Amino acid sequence: MSDQPQSVTADVFYFSPPEDGSKPYTDINADPLVGKRRNNWNPELHSVEVENLRGKEDSVTLDTAGFQFGHEAAAHKTFTSDAAIEAEYYPESIELVKKITGASRAVVFDHTIRRRRPGEIDDSPQKRQPVPLAHVDQTTASAIARVHRHLPPAEAPALLQRRFQIINLWRPISHPAYDWPLALCDYRSVDPKTDLVATDLIYPDRKGETNSVKFNPNHKWKYLRGMTPEEFVFIKCFDSKTEDNTAVLTPHTAFQDPSTPKDAPFRESIELRLLVFYD
Ligand code: OGA
Ligand code: FE
């Protein structure tokens, strides 16, 4: 499409480590009244180029870049009730992931709906917004912990012997996501040894661990401009397969796109997180 920019320049928030050398953490509920986060580390803003893959959707795959676009509408359309999402959208998404990846089993372990609300600081679970911070949802340790948490104890050890992944299924809701789209960083441009820093994620009742991302000028950011609800992206957050140059993960972030049409409605999206197993 000729009226599409080939790439845009955008600000991306990266991570810079705590000055005192302590392990970084993000307390996601430091102020339960407004769900305000607290960190012991500093965000660092960098201007980056984000390539628009519109028309080149097939140039990236889960195993090469760490993310993959698809075009398939969901049968579930409303996304207004968690119970209906679990009853309807979870099962069709499991089938979609298995069909496209060839996995033998996929287990959804949560979902998040995001709606941008300018000026709103409440970040409690029902009011999540786009995340303007480069990150990977899990570390290796927290990916393995997810298997133990969500699969029967009798099955987890055997499942961990074979290939497994964590994949997020992300799609816009109700209208195209021109506003605050999602940028994804090609795994081939990431140096996992230098760019990723394990960061505690402190929930009210437990501790998780995510990977924060340090700036690296080699990073190649990409997005699909104007993604529609009929489109989706698989975001790989973890893969136990490391040989054959397999992409193991994908840093990602929401960003303000300077090419967003002035009248574009605020972004609405849903992401499902799945444990994905192979025979
Ligand atoms: C995700 C994620 C952020 C966003 O799907 O894991 O980080 O802005 N999403 O949609
Ligand atoms: Fe994420």
GROMACS .gro file of C-alpha atoms and ligand atoms in nm:
model
  290
    1MET     CA    1   0.000   0.000   0.000
    2SER     CA    2   0.156   0.323  -0.118
    3ASP     CA    3   0.012   0.543   0.157
    4GLN     CA    4   0.179   0.330   0.424
    5PRO     CA    5   0.504   0.450   0.578
    6GLN     CA    6   0.784   0.193   0.534
    7SER     CA    7   0.909   0.281   0.879
    8VAL     CA    8   0.853   0.535   1.154
    9THR     CA    9   1.077   0.688   1.418
   10ALA     CA   10   0.950   0.641   1.772
   11ASP     CA   11   1.053   0.670   2.135
   12VAL     CA   12   1.098   0.341   2.319
   13PHE     CA   13   1.147   0.310   2.693
   14TYR     CA   14   1.429   0.075   2.784
   15PHE     CA   15   1.563  -0.038   3.122
   16SER     CA   16   1.869   0.090   3.300
   17PRO     CA   17   1.991  -0.104   3.606
   18PRO     CA   18   1.962   0.014   3.968
   19GLU     CA   19   2.260   0.231   4.056
   20ASP     CA   20   2.329   0.041   4.380
   21GLY     CA   21   2.370  -0.293   4.198
   22SER     CA   22   2.069  -0.455   4.367
   23LYS     CA   23   1.838  -0.691   4.179
   24PRO     CA   24   1.579  -0.487   3.993
   25TYR     CA   25   1.215  -0.520   4.087
   26THR     CA   26   0.880  -0.383   3.986
   27ASP     CA   27   0.613  -0.384   4.255
   28ILE     CA   28   0.295  -0.393   4.051
   29ASN     CA   29   0.068  -0.298   4.337
   30ALA     CA   30   0.268  -0.058   4.552
   31ASP     CA   31  -0.043   0.153   4.598
   32PRO     CA   32  -0.341  -0.084   4.586
   33LEU     CA   33  -0.591   0.203   4.571
   34VAL     CA   34  -0.473   0.316   4.231
   35GLY     CA   35  -0.268   0.011   4.131
   36LYS     CA   36   0.040   0.230   4.093
   37ARG     CA   37   0.372   0.061   4.017
   38ARG     CA   38   0.702   0.119   4.192
   39ASN     CA   39   1.050   0.032   4.058
   40ASN     CA   40   1.404   0.044   4.195
   41TRP     CA   41   1.539   0.104   3.841
   42ASN     CA   42   1.514   0.382   3.585
   43PRO     CA   43   1.353   0.387   3.244
   44GLU     CA   44   1.571   0.518   2.963
   45LEU     CA   45   1.419   0.670   2.652
   46HIS     CA   46   1.569   0.596   2.309
   47SER     CA   47   1.459   0.702   1.965
   48VAL     CA   48   1.442   0.398   1.736
   49GLU     CA   49   1.328   0.314   1.386
   50VAL     CA   50   1.029   0.081   1.368
   51GLU     CA   51   0.979  -0.096   1.036
   52ASN     CA   52   0.623  -0.136   0.914
   53LEU     CA   53   0.571  -0.496   0.797
   54ARG     CA   54   0.238  -0.423   0.624
   55GLY     CA   55   0.266  -0.615   0.295
   56LYS     CA   56   0.562  -0.812   0.434
   57GLU     CA   57   0.377  -0.992   0.712
   58ASP     CA   58   0.527  -1.327   0.615
   59SER     CA   59   0.889  -1.206   0.644
   60VAL     CA   60   0.897  -1.297   1.013
   61THR     CA   61   0.818  -1.628   1.186
   62LEU     CA   62   0.815  -1.758   1.543
   63ASP     CA   63   1.137  -1.951   1.485
   64THR     CA   64   1.329  -1.682   1.294
   65ALA     CA   65   1.226  -1.347   1.446
   66GLY     CA   66   1.035  -1.476   1.750
   67PHE     CA   67   0.697  -1.342   1.637
   68GLN     CA   68   0.454  -1.421   1.361
   69PHE     CA   69   0.149  -1.249   1.214
   70GLY     CA   70  -0.166  -1.424   1.104
   71HIS     CA   71  -0.499  -1.336   0.949
   72GLU     CA   72  -0.793  -1.517   1.104
   73ALA     CA   73  -1.091  -1.359   1.274
   74ALA     CA   74  -1.199  -1.494   1.611
   75ALA     CA   75  -1.549  -1.637   1.647
   76HIS     CA   76  -1.574  -1.464   1.984
   77LYS     CA   77  -1.629  -1.092   1.920
   78THR     CA   78  -1.749  -0.915   2.232
   79PHE     CA   79  -1.460  -0.947   2.481
   80THR     CA   80  -1.672  -0.792   2.756
   81SER     CA   81  -1.700  -1.083   3.000
   82ASP     CA   82  -1.408  -1.278   3.144
   83ALA     CA   83  -1.630  -1.586   3.177
   84ALA     CA   84  -1.730  -1.569   2.810
   85ILE     CA   85  -1.369  -1.512   2.705
   86GLU     CA   86  -1.264  -1.821   2.899
   87ALA     CA   87  -1.553  -2.031   2.768
   88GLU     CA   88  -1.533  -1.920   2.403
   89TYR     CA   89  -1.210  -1.741   2.315
   90TYR     CA   90  -0.973  -1.971   2.507
   91PRO     CA   91  -1.075  -2.294   2.325
   92GLU     CA   92  -1.066  -2.142   1.975
   93SER     CA   93  -0.729  -1.984   2.052
   94ILE     CA   94  -0.584  -2.317   2.166
   95GLU     CA   95  -0.692  -2.468   1.833
   96LEU     CA   96  -0.542  -2.174   1.642
   97VAL     CA   97  -0.207  -2.203   1.819
   98LYS     CA   98  -0.192  -2.580   1.767
   99LYS     CA   99  -0.288  -2.548   1.400
  100ILE     CA  100  -0.025  -2.286   1.322
  101THR     CA  101   0.263  -2.414   1.536
  102GLY     CA  102   0.207  -2.790   1.508
  103ALA     CA  103   0.211  -2.816   1.888
  104SER     CA  104   0.042  -3.116   2.049
  105ARG     CA  105  -0.094  -2.927   2.349
  106ALA     CA  106  -0.156  -2.566   2.448
  107VAL     CA  107  -0.273  -2.438   2.785
  108VAL     CA  108  -0.394  -2.081   2.836
  109PHE     CA  109  -0.280  -1.946   3.171
  110ASP     CA  110  -0.414  -1.591   3.160
  111HIS     CA  111  -0.547  -1.306   2.951
  112THR     CA  112  -0.527  -0.928   2.966
  113ILE     CA  113  -0.751  -0.674   2.799
  114ARG     CA  114  -0.593  -0.335   2.739
  115ARG     CA  115  -0.772  -0.013   2.662
  116ARG     CA  116  -0.587   0.313   2.638
  117ARG     CA  117  -0.727   0.575   2.875
  118PRO     CA  118  -0.522   0.895   2.850
  119GLY     CA  119  -0.465   1.056   3.189
  120GLU     CA  120  -0.571   0.748   3.387
  121ILE     CA  121  -0.308   0.626   3.637
  122ASP     CA  122  -0.505   0.335   3.783
  123ASP     CA  123  -0.332   0.023   3.648
  124SER     CA  124  -0.535  -0.237   3.838
  125PRO     CA  125  -0.613  -0.560   3.649
  126GLN     CA  126  -0.945  -0.441   3.504
  127LYS     CA  127  -0.789  -0.117   3.378
  128ARG     CA  128  -0.475  -0.228   3.202
  129GLN     CA  129  -0.342   0.000   2.930
  130PRO     CA  130  -0.080  -0.041   2.657
  131VAL     CA  131   0.268  -0.098   2.808
  132PRO     CA  132   0.524   0.162   2.695
  133LEU     CA  133   0.828  -0.040   2.808
  134ALA     CA  134   1.047  -0.292   2.624
  135HIS     CA  135   1.022  -0.625   2.807
  136VAL     CA  136   0.987  -1.002   2.779
  137ASP     CA  137   0.711  -1.144   2.997
  138GLN     CA  138   0.913  -1.436   3.143
  139THR     CA  139   1.267  -1.541   3.217
  140THR     CA  140   1.376  -1.904   3.177
  141ALA     CA  141   1.316  -1.959   3.550
  142SER     CA  142   0.966  -1.811   3.548
  143ALA     CA  143   0.876  -1.999   3.227
  144ILE     CA  144   0.963  -2.330   3.397
  145ALA     CA  145   0.778  -2.218   3.711
  146ARG     CA  146   0.467  -2.157   3.496
  147VAL     CA  147   0.470  -2.520   3.382
  148HIS     CA  148   0.477  -2.637   3.744
  149ARG     CA  149   0.204  -2.392   3.839
  150HIS     CA  150  -0.044  -2.467   3.562
  151LEU     CA  151   0.007  -2.836   3.482
  152PRO     CA  152  -0.063  -3.135   3.708
  153PRO     CA  153   0.242  -3.234   3.920
  154ALA     CA  154   0.232  -3.581   3.768
  155GLU     CA  155   0.274  -3.437   3.417
  156ALA     CA  156   0.510  -3.142   3.460
  157PRO     CA  157   0.844  -3.329   3.477
  158ALA     CA  158   0.775  -3.522   3.154
  159LEU     CA  159   0.650  -3.209   2.978
  160LEU     CA  160   0.970  -3.029   3.073
  161GLN     CA  161   1.177  -3.300   2.903
  162ARG     CA  162   1.039  -3.201   2.562
  163ARG     CA  163   1.017  -2.876   2.372
  164PHE     CA  164   0.789  -2.616   2.526
  165GLN     CA  165   0.725  -2.249   2.465
  166ILE     CA  166   0.535  -1.956   2.606
  167ILE     CA  167   0.345  -1.775   2.331
  168ASN     CA  168   0.119  -1.471   2.365
  169LEU     CA  169  -0.168  -1.440   2.120
  170TRP     CA  170  -0.227  -1.068   2.078
  171ARG     CA  171  -0.505  -0.908   1.872
  172PRO     CA  172  -0.687  -0.576   1.847
  173ILE     CA  173  -1.044  -0.559   1.973
  174SER     CA  174  -1.330  -0.375   1.799
  175HIS     CA  175  -1.127  -0.150   1.561
  176PRO     CA  176  -0.783  -0.138   1.398
  177ALA     CA  177  -0.499  -0.059   1.639
  178TYR     CA  178  -0.350   0.252   1.476
  179ASP     CA  179  -0.324   0.411   1.821
  180TRP     CA  180  -0.030   0.302   2.040
  181PRO     CA  181   0.049  -0.015   1.841
  182LEU     CA  182   0.279  -0.296   1.952
  183ALA     CA  183   0.643  -0.299   1.837
  184LEU     CA  184   0.836  -0.626   1.836
  185CYS     CA  185   1.211  -0.669   1.838
  186ASP     CA  186   1.356  -0.927   1.598
  187TYR     CA  187   1.537  -1.191   1.807
  188ARG     CA  188   1.826  -1.196   1.557
  189SER     CA  189   1.908  -0.840   1.664
  190VAL     CA  190   1.905  -0.921   2.038
  191ASP     CA  191   2.210  -1.026   2.237
  192PRO     CA  192   2.047  -1.221   2.520
  193LYS     CA  193   2.366  -1.215   2.729
  194THR     CA  194   2.398  -0.836   2.741
  195ASP     CA  195   2.048  -0.702   2.666
  196LEU     CA  196   1.827  -0.893   2.911
  197VAL     CA  197   1.812  -0.839   3.288
  198ALA     CA  198   1.597  -1.060   3.513
  199THR     CA  199   1.363  -0.837   3.714
  200ASP     CA  200   1.137  -0.942   4.002
  201LEU     CA  201   0.770  -0.873   3.947
  202ILE     CA  202   0.608  -0.839   4.287
  203TYR     CA  203   0.237  -0.922   4.296
  204PRO     CA  204   0.025  -0.884   4.610
  205ASP     CA  205   0.047  -1.259   4.674
  206ARG     CA  206   0.357  -1.387   4.495
  207LYS     CA  207   0.673  -1.302   4.303
  208GLY     CA  208   0.727  -1.352   3.931
  209GLU     CA  209   1.022  -1.268   3.712
  210THR     CA  210   1.035  -1.084   3.380
  211ASN     CA  211   1.319  -0.983   3.151
  212SER     CA  212   1.387  -0.613   3.129
  213VAL     CA  213   1.564  -0.495   2.814
  214LYS     CA  214   1.872  -0.276   2.796
  215PHE     CA  215   1.926  -0.054   2.494
  216ASN     CA  216   2.134  -0.198   2.211
  217PRO     CA  217   2.168   0.003   1.888
  218ASN     CA  218   2.151  -0.323   1.689
  219HIS     CA  219   1.787  -0.382   1.787
  220LYS     CA  220   1.557  -0.415   1.486
  221TRP     CA  221   1.204  -0.310   1.581
  222LYS     CA  222   0.904  -0.397   1.363
  223TYR     CA  223   0.528  -0.354   1.373
  224LEU     CA  224   0.220  -0.411   1.164
  225ARG     CA  225   0.052  -0.076   1.111
  226GLY     CA  226  -0.324  -0.068   1.154
  227MET     CA  227  -0.358  -0.428   1.272
  228THR     CA  228  -0.726  -0.525   1.256
  229PRO     CA  229  -0.930  -0.751   1.487
  230GLU     CA  230  -0.915  -1.007   1.205
  231GLU     CA  231  -0.537  -1.016   1.246
  232PHE     CA  232  -0.323  -1.147   1.529
  233VAL     CA  233   0.039  -1.175   1.629
  234PHE     CA  234   0.204  -1.461   1.816
  235ILE     CA  235   0.472  -1.325   2.050
  236LYS     CA  236   0.721  -1.585   2.169
  237CYS     CA  237   0.827  -1.517   2.526
  238PHE     CA  238   1.021  -1.840   2.582
  239ASP     CA  239   1.140  -2.149   2.395
  240SER     CA  240   1.321  -2.443   2.548
  241LYS     CA  241   1.474  -2.514   2.207
  242THR     CA  242   1.795  -2.319   2.168
  243GLU     CA  243   1.974  -2.505   1.886
  244ASP     CA  244   1.950  -2.426   1.510
  245ASN     CA  245   1.951  -2.049   1.580
  246THR     CA  246   1.591  -2.075   1.697
  247ALA     CA  247   1.444  -1.747   1.818
  248VAL     CA  248   1.392  -1.793   2.189
  249LEU     CA  249   1.203  -1.474   2.276
  250THR     CA  250   1.080  -1.136   2.153
  251PRO     CA  251   1.115  -0.807   2.339
  252HIS     CA  252   0.804  -0.596   2.279
  253THR     CA  253   0.655  -0.260   2.372
  254ALA     CA  254   0.366  -0.031   2.294
  255PHE     CA  255   0.473   0.294   2.126
  256GLN     CA  256   0.326   0.620   2.011
  257ASP     CA  257   0.324   0.600   1.632
  258PRO     CA  258   0.379   0.943   1.472
  259SER     CA  259   0.183   0.823   1.165
  260THR     CA  260  -0.136   0.747   1.361
  261PRO     CA  261  -0.436   0.917   1.193
  262LYS     CA  262  -0.566   1.203   1.409
  263ASP     CA  263  -0.912   1.051   1.444
  264ALA     CA  264  -0.798   0.698   1.533
  265PRO     CA  265  -0.986   0.553   1.831
  266PHE     CA  266  -0.783   0.455   2.138
  267ARG     CA  267  -0.621   0.115   2.117
  268GLU     CA  268  -0.809  -0.185   2.255
  269SER     CA  269  -0.648  -0.529   2.253
  270ILE     CA  270  -0.646  -0.868   2.417
  271GLU     CA  271  -0.350  -1.094   2.478
  272LEU     CA  272  -0.370  -1.458   2.582
  273ARG     CA  273  -0.070  -1.629   2.738
  274LEU     CA  274  -0.021  -1.994   2.654
  275LEU     CA  275   0.211  -2.276   2.749
  276VAL     CA  276   0.273  -2.466   2.426
  277PHE     CA  277   0.403  -2.824   2.422
  278TYR     CA  278   0.539  -3.047   2.146
  279ASP     CA  279   0.555  -3.427   2.122
  280OGA     C1  280   0.201  -0.853   2.588
  280OGA     C2  281   0.227  -0.709   2.614
  280OGA     C3  282   0.162  -0.481   2.582
  280OGA     C4  283   0.064  -0.401   2.505
  280OGA     O1  284   0.108  -0.885   2.509
  280OGA     O2  285   0.273  -0.935   2.646
  280OGA     O3  286   0.325  -0.678   2.676
  280OGA     O4  287   0.076  -0.278   2.504
  280OGA     N1  288   0.140  -0.619   2.564
  280OGA     O5  289  -0.025  -0.462   2.441
  281FE      FE  290   0.445  -0.844   2.732
   0.00000   0.00000   0.00000
